[in-house]
Short mmCIF file of C-alpha atoms and ligand atoms in Angstrom, two decimals:
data_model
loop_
_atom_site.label_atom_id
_atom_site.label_comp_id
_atom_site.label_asym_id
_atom_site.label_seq_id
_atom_site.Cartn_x
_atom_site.Cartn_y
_atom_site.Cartn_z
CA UNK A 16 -20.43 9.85 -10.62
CA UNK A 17 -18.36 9.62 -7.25
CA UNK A 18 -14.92 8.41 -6.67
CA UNK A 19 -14.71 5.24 -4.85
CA UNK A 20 -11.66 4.93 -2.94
CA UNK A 21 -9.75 1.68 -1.63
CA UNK A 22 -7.49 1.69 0.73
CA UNK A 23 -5.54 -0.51 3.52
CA UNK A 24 -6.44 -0.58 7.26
CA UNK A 25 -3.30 -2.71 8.34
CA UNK A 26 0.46 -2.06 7.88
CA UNK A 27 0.45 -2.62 4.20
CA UNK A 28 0.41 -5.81 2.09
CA UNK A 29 -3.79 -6.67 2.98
CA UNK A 30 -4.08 -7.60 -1.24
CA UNK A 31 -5.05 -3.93 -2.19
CA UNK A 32 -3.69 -5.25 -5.45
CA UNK A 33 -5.95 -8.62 -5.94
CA UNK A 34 -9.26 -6.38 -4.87
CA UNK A 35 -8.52 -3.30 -7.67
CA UNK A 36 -7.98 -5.99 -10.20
CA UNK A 37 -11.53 -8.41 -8.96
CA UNK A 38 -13.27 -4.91 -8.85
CA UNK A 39 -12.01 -3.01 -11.86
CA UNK A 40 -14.24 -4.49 -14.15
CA UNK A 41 -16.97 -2.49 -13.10
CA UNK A 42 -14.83 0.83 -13.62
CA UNK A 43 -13.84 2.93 -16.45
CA UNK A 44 -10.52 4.52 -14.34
CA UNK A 45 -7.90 3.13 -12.03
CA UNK A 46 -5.75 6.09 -10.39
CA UNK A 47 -2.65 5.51 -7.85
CA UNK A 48 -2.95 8.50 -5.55
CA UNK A 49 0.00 8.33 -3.36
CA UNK A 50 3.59 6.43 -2.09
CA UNK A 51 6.03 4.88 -5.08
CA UNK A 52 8.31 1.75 -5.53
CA UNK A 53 7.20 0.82 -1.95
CA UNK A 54 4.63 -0.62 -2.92
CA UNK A 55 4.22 -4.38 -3.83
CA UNK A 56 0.90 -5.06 -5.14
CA UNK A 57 0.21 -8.73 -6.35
CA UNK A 58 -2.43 -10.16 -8.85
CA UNK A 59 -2.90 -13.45 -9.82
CA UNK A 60 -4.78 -15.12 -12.33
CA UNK A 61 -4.38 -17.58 -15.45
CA UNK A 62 -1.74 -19.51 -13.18
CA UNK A 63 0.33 -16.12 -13.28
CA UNK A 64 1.46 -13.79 -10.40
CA UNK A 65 2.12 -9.67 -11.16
CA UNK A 66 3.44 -7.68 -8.98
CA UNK A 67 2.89 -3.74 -9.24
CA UNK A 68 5.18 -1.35 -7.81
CA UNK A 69 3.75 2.19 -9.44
CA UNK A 70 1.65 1.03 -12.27
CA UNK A 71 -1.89 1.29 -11.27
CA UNK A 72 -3.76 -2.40 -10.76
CA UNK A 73 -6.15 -1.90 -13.36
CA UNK A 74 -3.77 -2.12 -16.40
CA UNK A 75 -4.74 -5.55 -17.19
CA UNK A 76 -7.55 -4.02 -18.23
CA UNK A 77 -7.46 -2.65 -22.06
CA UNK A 78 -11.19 -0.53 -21.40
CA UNK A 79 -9.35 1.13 -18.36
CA UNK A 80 -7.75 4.31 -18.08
CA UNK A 81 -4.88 4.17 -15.57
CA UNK A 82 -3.33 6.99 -14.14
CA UNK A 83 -0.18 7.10 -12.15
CA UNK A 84 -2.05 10.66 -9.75
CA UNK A 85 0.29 13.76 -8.71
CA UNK A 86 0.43 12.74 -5.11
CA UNK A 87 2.59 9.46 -6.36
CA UNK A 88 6.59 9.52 -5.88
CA UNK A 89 8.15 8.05 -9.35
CA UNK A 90 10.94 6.02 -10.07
CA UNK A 91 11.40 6.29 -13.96
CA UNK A 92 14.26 3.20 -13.99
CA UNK A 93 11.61 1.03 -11.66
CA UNK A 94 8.89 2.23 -13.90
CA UNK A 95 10.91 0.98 -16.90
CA UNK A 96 11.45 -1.89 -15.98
CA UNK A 97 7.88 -2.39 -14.92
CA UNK A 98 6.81 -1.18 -18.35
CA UNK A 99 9.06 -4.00 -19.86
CA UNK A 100 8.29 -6.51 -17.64
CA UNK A 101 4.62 -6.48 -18.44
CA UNK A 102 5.43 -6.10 -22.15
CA UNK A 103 7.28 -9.41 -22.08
CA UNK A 104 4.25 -10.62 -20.78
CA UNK A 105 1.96 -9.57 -23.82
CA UNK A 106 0.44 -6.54 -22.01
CA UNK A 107 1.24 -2.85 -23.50
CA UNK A 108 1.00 -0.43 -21.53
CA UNK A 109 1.17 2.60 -23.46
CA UNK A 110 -2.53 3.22 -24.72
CA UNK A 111 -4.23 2.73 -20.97
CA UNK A 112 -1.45 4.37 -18.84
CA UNK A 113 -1.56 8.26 -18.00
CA UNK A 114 1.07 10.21 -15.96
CA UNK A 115 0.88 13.23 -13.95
CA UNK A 116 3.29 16.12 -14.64
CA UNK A 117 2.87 17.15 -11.26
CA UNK A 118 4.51 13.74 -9.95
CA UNK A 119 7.23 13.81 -7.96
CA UNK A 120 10.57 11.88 -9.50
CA UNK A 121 12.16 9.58 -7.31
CA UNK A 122 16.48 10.56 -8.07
CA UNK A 123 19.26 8.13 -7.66
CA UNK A 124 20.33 10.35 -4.64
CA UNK A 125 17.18 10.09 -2.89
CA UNK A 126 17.43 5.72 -3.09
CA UNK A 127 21.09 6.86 -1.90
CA UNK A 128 20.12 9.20 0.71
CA UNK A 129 17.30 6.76 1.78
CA UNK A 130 20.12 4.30 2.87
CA UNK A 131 22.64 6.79 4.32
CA UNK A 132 19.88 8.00 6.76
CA UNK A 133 18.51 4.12 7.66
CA UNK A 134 22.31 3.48 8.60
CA UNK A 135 22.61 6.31 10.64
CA UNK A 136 19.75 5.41 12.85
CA UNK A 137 21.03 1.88 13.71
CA UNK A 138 18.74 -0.03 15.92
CA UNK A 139 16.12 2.64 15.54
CA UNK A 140 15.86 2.38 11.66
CA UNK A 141 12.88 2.43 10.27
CA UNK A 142 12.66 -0.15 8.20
CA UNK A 143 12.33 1.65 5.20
CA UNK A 144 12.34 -0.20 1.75
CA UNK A 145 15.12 2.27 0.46
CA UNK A 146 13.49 2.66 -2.25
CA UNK A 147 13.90 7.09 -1.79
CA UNK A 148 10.10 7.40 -0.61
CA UNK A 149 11.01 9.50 2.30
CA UNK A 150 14.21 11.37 0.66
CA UNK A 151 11.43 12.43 -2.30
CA UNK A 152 8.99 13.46 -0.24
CA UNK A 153 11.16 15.50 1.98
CA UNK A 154 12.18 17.01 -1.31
CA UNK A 155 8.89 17.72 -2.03
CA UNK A 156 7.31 19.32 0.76
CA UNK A 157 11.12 21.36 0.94
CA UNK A 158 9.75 22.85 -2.65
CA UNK A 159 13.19 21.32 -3.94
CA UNK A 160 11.89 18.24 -5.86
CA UNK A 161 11.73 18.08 -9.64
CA UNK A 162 8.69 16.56 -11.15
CA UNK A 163 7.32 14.65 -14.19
CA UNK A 164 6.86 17.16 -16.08
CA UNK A 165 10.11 18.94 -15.62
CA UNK A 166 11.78 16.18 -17.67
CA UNK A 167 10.12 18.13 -20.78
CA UNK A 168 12.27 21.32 -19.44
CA UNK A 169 15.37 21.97 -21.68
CA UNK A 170 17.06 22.89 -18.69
CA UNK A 171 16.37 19.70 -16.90
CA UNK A 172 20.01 18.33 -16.56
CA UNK A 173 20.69 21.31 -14.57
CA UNK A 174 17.60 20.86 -12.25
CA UNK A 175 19.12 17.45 -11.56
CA UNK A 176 22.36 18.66 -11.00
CA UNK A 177 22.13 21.55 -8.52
CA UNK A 178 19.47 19.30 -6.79
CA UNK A 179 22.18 16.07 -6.75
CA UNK A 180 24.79 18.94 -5.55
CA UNK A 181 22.28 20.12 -2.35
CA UNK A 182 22.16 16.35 -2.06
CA UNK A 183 25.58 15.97 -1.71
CA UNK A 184 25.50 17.90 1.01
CA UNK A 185 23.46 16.50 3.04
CA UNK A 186 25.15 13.11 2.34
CA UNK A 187 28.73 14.75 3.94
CA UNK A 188 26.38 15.58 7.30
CA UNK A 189 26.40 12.05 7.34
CA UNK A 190 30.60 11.77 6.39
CA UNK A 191 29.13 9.71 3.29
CA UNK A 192 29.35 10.14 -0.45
CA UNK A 193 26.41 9.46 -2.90
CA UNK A 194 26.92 6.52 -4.74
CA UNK A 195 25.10 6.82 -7.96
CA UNK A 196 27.57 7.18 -11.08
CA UNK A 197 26.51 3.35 -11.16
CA UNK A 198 22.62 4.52 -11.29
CA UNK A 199 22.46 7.73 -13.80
CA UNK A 200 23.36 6.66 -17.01
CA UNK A 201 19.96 4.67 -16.20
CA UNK A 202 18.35 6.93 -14.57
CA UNK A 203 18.46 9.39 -17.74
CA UNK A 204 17.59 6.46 -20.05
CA UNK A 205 14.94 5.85 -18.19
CA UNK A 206 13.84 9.52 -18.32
CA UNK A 207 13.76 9.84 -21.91
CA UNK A 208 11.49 6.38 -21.83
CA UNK A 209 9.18 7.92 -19.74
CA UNK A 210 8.76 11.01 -21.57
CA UNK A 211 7.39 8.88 -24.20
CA UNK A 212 4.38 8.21 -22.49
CA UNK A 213 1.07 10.48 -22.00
CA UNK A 214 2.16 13.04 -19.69
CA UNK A 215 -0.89 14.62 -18.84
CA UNK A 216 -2.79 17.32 -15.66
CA UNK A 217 -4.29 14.63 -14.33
CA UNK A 218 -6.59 17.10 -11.92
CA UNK A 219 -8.18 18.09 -15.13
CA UNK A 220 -8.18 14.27 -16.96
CA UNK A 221 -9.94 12.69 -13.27
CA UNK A 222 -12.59 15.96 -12.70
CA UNK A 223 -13.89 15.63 -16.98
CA UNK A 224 -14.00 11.32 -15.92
CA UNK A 225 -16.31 12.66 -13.07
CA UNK A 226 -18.40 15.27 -15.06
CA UNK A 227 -18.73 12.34 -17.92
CA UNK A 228 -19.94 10.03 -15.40
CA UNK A 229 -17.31 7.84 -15.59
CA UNK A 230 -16.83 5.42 -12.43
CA UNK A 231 -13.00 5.71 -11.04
CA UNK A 232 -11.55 4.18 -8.18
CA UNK A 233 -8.58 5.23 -6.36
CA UNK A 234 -5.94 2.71 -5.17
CA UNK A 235 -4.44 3.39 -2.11
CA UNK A 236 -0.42 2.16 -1.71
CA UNK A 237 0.59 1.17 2.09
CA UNK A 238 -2.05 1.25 4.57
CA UNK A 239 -3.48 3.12 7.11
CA UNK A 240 -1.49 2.97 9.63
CA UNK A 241 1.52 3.81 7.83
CA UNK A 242 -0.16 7.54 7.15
CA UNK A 243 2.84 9.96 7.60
CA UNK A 244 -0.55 11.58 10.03
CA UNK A 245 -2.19 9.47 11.62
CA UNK A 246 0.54 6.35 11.52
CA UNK A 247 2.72 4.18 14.14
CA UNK A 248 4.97 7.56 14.22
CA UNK A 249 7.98 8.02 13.53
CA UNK A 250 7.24 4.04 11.90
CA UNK A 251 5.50 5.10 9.33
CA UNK A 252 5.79 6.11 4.91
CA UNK A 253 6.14 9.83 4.17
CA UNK A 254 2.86 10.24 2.22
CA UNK A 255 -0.94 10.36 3.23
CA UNK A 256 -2.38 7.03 3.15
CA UNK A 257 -5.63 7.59 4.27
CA UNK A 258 -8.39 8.43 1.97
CA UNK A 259 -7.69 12.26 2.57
CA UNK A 260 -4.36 11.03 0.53
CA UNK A 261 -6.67 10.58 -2.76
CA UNK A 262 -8.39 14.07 -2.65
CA UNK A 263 -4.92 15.94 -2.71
CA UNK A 264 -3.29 13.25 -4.73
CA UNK A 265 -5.15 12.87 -7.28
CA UNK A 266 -7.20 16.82 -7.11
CA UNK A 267 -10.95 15.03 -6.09
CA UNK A 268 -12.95 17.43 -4.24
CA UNK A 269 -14.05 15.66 -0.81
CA UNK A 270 -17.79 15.56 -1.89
CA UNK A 271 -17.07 13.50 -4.70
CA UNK A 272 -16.35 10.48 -2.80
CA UNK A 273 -18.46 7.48 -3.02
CA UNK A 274 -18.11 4.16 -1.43
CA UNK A 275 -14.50 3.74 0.44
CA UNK A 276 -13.45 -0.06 0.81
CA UNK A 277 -11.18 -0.90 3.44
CA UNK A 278 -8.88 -3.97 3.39
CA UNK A 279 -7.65 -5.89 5.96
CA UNK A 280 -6.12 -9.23 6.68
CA UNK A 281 -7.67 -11.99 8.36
CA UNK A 282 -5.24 -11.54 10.96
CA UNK A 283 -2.46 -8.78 11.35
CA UNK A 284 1.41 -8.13 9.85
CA UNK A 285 3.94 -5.54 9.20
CA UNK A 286 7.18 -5.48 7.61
CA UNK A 287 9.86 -2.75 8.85
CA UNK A 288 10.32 -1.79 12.56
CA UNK A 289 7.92 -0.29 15.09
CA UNK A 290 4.86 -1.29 17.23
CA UNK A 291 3.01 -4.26 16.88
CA UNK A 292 0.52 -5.19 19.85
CA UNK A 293 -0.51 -8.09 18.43
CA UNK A 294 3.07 -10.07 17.37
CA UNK A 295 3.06 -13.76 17.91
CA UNK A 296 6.69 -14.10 18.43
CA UNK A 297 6.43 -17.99 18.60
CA UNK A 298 5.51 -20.71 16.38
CA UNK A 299 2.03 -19.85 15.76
CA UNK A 300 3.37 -16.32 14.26
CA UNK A 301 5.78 -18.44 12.19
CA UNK A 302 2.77 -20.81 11.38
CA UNK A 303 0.62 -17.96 10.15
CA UNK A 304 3.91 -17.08 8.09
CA UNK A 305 3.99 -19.80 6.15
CA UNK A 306 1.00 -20.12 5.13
CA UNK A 307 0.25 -17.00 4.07
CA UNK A 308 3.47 -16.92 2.58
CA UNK A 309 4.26 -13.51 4.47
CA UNK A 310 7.24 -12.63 2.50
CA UNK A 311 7.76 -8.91 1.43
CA UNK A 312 6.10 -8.33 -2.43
CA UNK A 313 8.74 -5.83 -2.94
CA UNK A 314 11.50 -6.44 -0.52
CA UNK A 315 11.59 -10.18 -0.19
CA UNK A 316 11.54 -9.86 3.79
CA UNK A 317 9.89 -11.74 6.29
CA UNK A 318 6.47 -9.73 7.41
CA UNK A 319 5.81 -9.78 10.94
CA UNK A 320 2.86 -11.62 11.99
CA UNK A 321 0.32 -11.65 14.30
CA UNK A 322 -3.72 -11.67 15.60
CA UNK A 323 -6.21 -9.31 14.17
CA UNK A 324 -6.20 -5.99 16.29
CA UNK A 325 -9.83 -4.36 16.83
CA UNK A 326 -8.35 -0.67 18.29
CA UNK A 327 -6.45 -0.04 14.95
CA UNK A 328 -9.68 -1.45 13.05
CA UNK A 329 -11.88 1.08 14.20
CA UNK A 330 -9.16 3.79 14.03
CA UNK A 331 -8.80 3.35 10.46
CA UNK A 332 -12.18 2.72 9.61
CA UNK A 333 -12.89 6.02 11.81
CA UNK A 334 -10.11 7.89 9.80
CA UNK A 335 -10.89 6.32 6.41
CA UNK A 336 -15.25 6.66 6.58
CA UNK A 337 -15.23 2.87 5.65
CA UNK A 338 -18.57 1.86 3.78
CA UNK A 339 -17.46 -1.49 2.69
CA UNK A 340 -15.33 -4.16 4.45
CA UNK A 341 -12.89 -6.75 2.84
CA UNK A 342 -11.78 -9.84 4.60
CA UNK A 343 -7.82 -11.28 2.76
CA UNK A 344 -6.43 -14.35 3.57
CA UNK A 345 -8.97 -16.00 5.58
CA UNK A 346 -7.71 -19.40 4.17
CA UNK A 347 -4.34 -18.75 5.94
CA UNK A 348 -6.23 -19.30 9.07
CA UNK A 349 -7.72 -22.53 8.03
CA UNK A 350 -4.80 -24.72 10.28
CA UNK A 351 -6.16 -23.15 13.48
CA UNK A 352 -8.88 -25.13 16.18
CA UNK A 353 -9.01 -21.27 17.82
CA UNK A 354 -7.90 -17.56 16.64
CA UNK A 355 -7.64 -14.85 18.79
CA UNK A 356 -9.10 -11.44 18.32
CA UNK A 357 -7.42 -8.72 20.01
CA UNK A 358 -10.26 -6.45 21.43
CA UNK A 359 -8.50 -4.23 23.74
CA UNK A 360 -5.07 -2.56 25.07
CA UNK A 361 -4.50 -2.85 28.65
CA UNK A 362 -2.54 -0.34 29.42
CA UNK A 363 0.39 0.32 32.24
CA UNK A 364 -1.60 2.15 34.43
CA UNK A 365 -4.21 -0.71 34.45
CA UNK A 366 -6.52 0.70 32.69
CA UNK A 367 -8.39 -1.07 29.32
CA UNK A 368 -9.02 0.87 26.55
CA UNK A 369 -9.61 0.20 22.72
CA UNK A 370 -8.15 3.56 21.58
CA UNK A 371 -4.17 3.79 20.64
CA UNK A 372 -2.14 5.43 22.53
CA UNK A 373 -0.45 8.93 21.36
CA UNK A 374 2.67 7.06 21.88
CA UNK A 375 2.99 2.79 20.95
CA UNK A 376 6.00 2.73 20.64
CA UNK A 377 6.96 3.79 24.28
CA UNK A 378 3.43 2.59 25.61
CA UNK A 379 3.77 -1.15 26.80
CA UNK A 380 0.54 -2.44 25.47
CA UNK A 381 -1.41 -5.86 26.76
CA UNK A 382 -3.67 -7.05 23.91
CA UNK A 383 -6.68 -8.45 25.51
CA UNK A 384 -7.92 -11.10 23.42
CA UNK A 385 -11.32 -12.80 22.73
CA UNK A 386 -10.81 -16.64 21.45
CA UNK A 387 -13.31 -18.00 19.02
CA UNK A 388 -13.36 -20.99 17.20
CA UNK A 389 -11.48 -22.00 14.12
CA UNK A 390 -13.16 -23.49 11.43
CA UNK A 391 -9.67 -26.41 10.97
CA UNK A 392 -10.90 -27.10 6.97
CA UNK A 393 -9.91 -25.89 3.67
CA UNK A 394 -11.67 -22.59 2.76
CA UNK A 395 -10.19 -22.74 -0.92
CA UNK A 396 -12.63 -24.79 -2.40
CA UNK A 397 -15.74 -23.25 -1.50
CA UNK A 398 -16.99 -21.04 -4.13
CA UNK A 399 -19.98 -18.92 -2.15
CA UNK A 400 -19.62 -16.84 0.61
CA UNK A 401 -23.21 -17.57 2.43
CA UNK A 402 -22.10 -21.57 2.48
CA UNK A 403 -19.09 -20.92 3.92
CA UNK A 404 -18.09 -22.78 7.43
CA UNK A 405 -20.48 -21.75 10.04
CA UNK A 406 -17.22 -20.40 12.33
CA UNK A 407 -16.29 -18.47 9.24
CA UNK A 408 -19.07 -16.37 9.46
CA UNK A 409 -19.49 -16.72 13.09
CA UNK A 410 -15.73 -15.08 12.98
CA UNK A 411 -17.13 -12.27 10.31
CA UNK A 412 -20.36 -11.44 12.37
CA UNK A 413 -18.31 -10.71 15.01
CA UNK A 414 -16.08 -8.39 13.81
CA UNK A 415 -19.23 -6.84 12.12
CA UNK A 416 -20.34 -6.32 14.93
CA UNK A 417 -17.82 -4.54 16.52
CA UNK A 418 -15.93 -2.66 13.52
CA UNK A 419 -19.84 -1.80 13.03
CA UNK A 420 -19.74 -2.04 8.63
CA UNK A 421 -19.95 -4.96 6.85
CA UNK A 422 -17.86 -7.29 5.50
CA UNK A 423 -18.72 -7.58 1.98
CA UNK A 424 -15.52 -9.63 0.24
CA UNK A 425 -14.25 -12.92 1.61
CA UNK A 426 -11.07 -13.51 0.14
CA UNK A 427 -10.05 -17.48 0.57
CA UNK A 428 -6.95 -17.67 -2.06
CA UNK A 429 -4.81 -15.25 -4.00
CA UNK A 430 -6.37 -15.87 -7.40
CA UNK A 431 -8.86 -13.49 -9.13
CA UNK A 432 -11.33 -16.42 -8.47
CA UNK A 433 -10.98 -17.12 -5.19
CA UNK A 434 -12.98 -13.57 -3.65
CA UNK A 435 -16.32 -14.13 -1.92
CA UNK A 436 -18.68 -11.62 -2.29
CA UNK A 437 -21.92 -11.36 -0.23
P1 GDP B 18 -1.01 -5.31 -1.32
O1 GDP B 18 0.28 -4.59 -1.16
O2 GDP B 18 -2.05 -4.83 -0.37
O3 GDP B 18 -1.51 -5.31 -2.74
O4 GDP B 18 -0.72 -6.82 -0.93
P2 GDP B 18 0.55 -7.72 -1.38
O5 GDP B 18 0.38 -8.10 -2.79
O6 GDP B 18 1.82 -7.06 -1.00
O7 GDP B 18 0.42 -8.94 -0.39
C1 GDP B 18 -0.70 -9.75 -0.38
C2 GDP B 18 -0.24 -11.19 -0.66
O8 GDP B 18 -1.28 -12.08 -0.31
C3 GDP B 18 0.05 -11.46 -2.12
O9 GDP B 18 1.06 -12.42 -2.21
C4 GDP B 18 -1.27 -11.99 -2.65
O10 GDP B 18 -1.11 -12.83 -3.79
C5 GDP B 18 -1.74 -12.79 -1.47
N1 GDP B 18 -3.20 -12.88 -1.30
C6 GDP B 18 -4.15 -11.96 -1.56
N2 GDP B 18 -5.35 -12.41 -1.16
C7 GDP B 18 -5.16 -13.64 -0.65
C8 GDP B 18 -6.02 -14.62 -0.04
O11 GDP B 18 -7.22 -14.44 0.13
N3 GDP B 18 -5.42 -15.77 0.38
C9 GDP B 18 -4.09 -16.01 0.26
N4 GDP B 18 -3.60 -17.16 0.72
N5 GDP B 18 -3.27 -15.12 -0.31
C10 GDP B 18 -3.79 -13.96 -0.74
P1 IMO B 19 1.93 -1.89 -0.08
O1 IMO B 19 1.32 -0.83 -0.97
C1 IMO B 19 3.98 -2.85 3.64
C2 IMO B 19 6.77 0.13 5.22
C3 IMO B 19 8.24 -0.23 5.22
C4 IMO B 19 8.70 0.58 6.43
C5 IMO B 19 7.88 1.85 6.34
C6 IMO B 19 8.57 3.01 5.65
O2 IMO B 19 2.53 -3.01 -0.84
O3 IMO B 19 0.98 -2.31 0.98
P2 IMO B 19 9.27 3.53 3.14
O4 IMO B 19 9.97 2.70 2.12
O5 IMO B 19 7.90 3.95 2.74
O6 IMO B 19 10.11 4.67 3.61
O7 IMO B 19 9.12 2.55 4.41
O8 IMO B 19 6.71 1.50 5.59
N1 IMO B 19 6.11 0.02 3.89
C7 IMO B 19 5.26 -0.96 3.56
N2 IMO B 19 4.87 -2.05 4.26
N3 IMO B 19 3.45 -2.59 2.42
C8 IMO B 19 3.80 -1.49 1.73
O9 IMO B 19 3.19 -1.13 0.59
C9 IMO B 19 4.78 -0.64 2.28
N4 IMO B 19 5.38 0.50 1.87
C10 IMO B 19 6.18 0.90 2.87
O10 IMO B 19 8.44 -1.59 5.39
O11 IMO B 19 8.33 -0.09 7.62
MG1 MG B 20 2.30 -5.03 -0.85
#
């Protein structure tokens, strides 16, 4: 059976989270392939809202088999407290959930570090969430960084501490200290919690799913043009968000991928700093806002808002081999007699292009937009996608059209219920 992969073709926050849990019925395995605590993934149904960080979307789901892949940054005192959170809430976790040894942890230094190095860039921060993505992942690909399954080492503590010591270090660069006494007593609490789960080799657990011909689906964290590669660089996560993410992240050969579903919004935000072509910096950004309640899942801060952007549509769907198309919050648009659809960049030099530019940060980019008409009613209520408005599916054709796969989920409300499907 192939791996189906999902992933994000925005900045993040498209509703990775509501898809996984509409589609996970139909699958026996839910793996999280790459990023950490960044992520903010929200599900609602039953009149309740969850929201993910590092637990895979598929846990509300007893017949599911979750795993938490090796490519994934971990925070054992977030994952805790995830853990507990959804207990509270009547779901256990500890049956369905599987954890890679070969995980990265997420240290209290590297949440410190995260915000000693955000300070020293001032203005040009990042944005980061500081939650130690970067600091981890740096560790990481430095061959420094202690993993899952090193919390089963005897010798652990010391691991920790020579690591926290070359941390140190790097903090004085900076003239800083660490400041985590505050965090470790937790930290190692939250350690021994952890190694009470199912610490498994994943690699092995996902290729026996795919000889048993069991159906998995990866969930991808961030989105596409947040890849560390291919991103809004240097704006961008420290991990591989792209599907190419889920083959080294999780150990899936490339030919076992199946269909690859790519998310996107309606229209177009970002949270943190760094290029945006399409911003509406005026009260129809703020307008789009508020209605789709752009406020950070795992930060709390205002996202950034703006029109849809063809160029970094067909990049990602380019970069990603998109089969299948999901259109999020198309209810948030439902206030609007027109939307604009950003088609093109013109670029300094005059000349138009629908490619990005090497640099967008330095580039001054002039979205050229197409207007089309807005369908101005309530897109909550309709329960099929083929009898939706006519200028819904005028809007959908079109961007058919040009992102050249289809659209096959209409999302028109954050519940499980409210997902269109052709
Ligand atoms: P993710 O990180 O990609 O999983 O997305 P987030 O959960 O961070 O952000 C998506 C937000 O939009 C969440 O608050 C969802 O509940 C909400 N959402 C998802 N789909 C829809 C939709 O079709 N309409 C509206 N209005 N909200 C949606
Ligand atoms: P989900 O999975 C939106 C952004 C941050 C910042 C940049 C780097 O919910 O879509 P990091 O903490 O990774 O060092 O931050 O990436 N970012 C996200 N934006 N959704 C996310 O995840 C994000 N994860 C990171 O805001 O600009
Ligand atoms: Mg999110």
């Amino acid at each position: 059976m192939p791996v189906d992969i999902l992933v994000g073709l925005q900045w993040g926050d498209e509703g990775k989270g509501k898809i996984v849990d509409v589609l996970a019925p139909q699958y026996d395995v839910v793996a999280r392939f790459q990023g950490g605590p960044n992520a903010g993934h929200t599900l609602e149904f039953e009149g309740t809202k969850h929201v993910l960080h590092q637990i895979p979307s598929g846990i509300f789901h007893e017949h599911i088999t979750n795993i938490i892949g090796n490519g994934v940054v971990l925070d054992p005192i977030v994952f805790c407290t995830e853990v507990e959170k959804l207990a509270a809430r009547g779901v256990e976790v500890t049956r369905n959930l599987f954890i890679s040894k070969k995980a990265q942890l997420i240290l209290p230094s590297h949440k410190s570090l995260d915000r000693i190095s955000e300070e020293a860039l001032g203005t040009s921060k990042i944005g980061s969430t500081q939650k130690g993505i970067g600091p981890a992942y740096q560790d990481k690909i430095g061959r420094s960084g202690l993993r899952v399954g090193d919390t089963l080492l005897p010798d652990f503590k010391e691991k920790y501490e020579a690591i926290v010591e070359k941390h140190q270090k790097i903090a004085s660069f900076y003239q800083k200290s660490l400041e985590i006494e505050a965090l470790e007593e937790d930290f190692f609490n939250a350690v021994e919690f952890l190694r009470s789960f199912t610490l498994v080799d994943s690699e092995y657990m996902i290729n026996q799913a795919i000889k048993d011909g069991k159906k998995i689906l990866a969930e991808g964290a961030q989105g596409s043009l947040l890849d560390i590669d291919f991103g809004t660089y240097p704006f961008v996560t420290s991990s591989n968000t792209l599907v190419a993410g889920a083959c080294t992240g999780l150990g899936i050969a490339p030919r076992h991928i199946g269909e690859v579903y790519g998310i996107f919004k309606a229209y177009c935000t970002r949270v943190g700093s760094g290029p945006f072509p399409t911003e509406l910096h005026d009260e129809v950004g703020e307008k789009i806002r508020q209605a789709g309640r752009e406020f950070g899942s795992t930060t709390g801060r205002p996202r950034r808002c703006g029109w849809i952007d063809l160029p970094t549509l067909k990049y990602a769907i380019m970069l990603n081999g998109v089969t299948q198309l999901n259109m999020m919050k198309a209810d948030v648009l439902d206030g609007f007699d027109e939307i604009q659809i950003c088609t093109h960049y013109q670029l300094p030099d005059g000349s138009i292009t629908d490619q990005l530019p090497h640099d967008m940060e330095k580039t001054e980019i002039t979205p050229i937009y197409k207007s089309m008409k807005g369908w101005g009613e309530e897109l909550r209520s309709y329960e099929s996608y083929q009898e939706l408005p006519s200028t819904v599916l005028e809007y959908v054709a079109y961007l058919e059209q040009e992102l050249g796969v289809g659209v096959n989920i209409i999302s028109v409300g954050p519940d499980r219920k409210s997902t269109l499907t052709k």
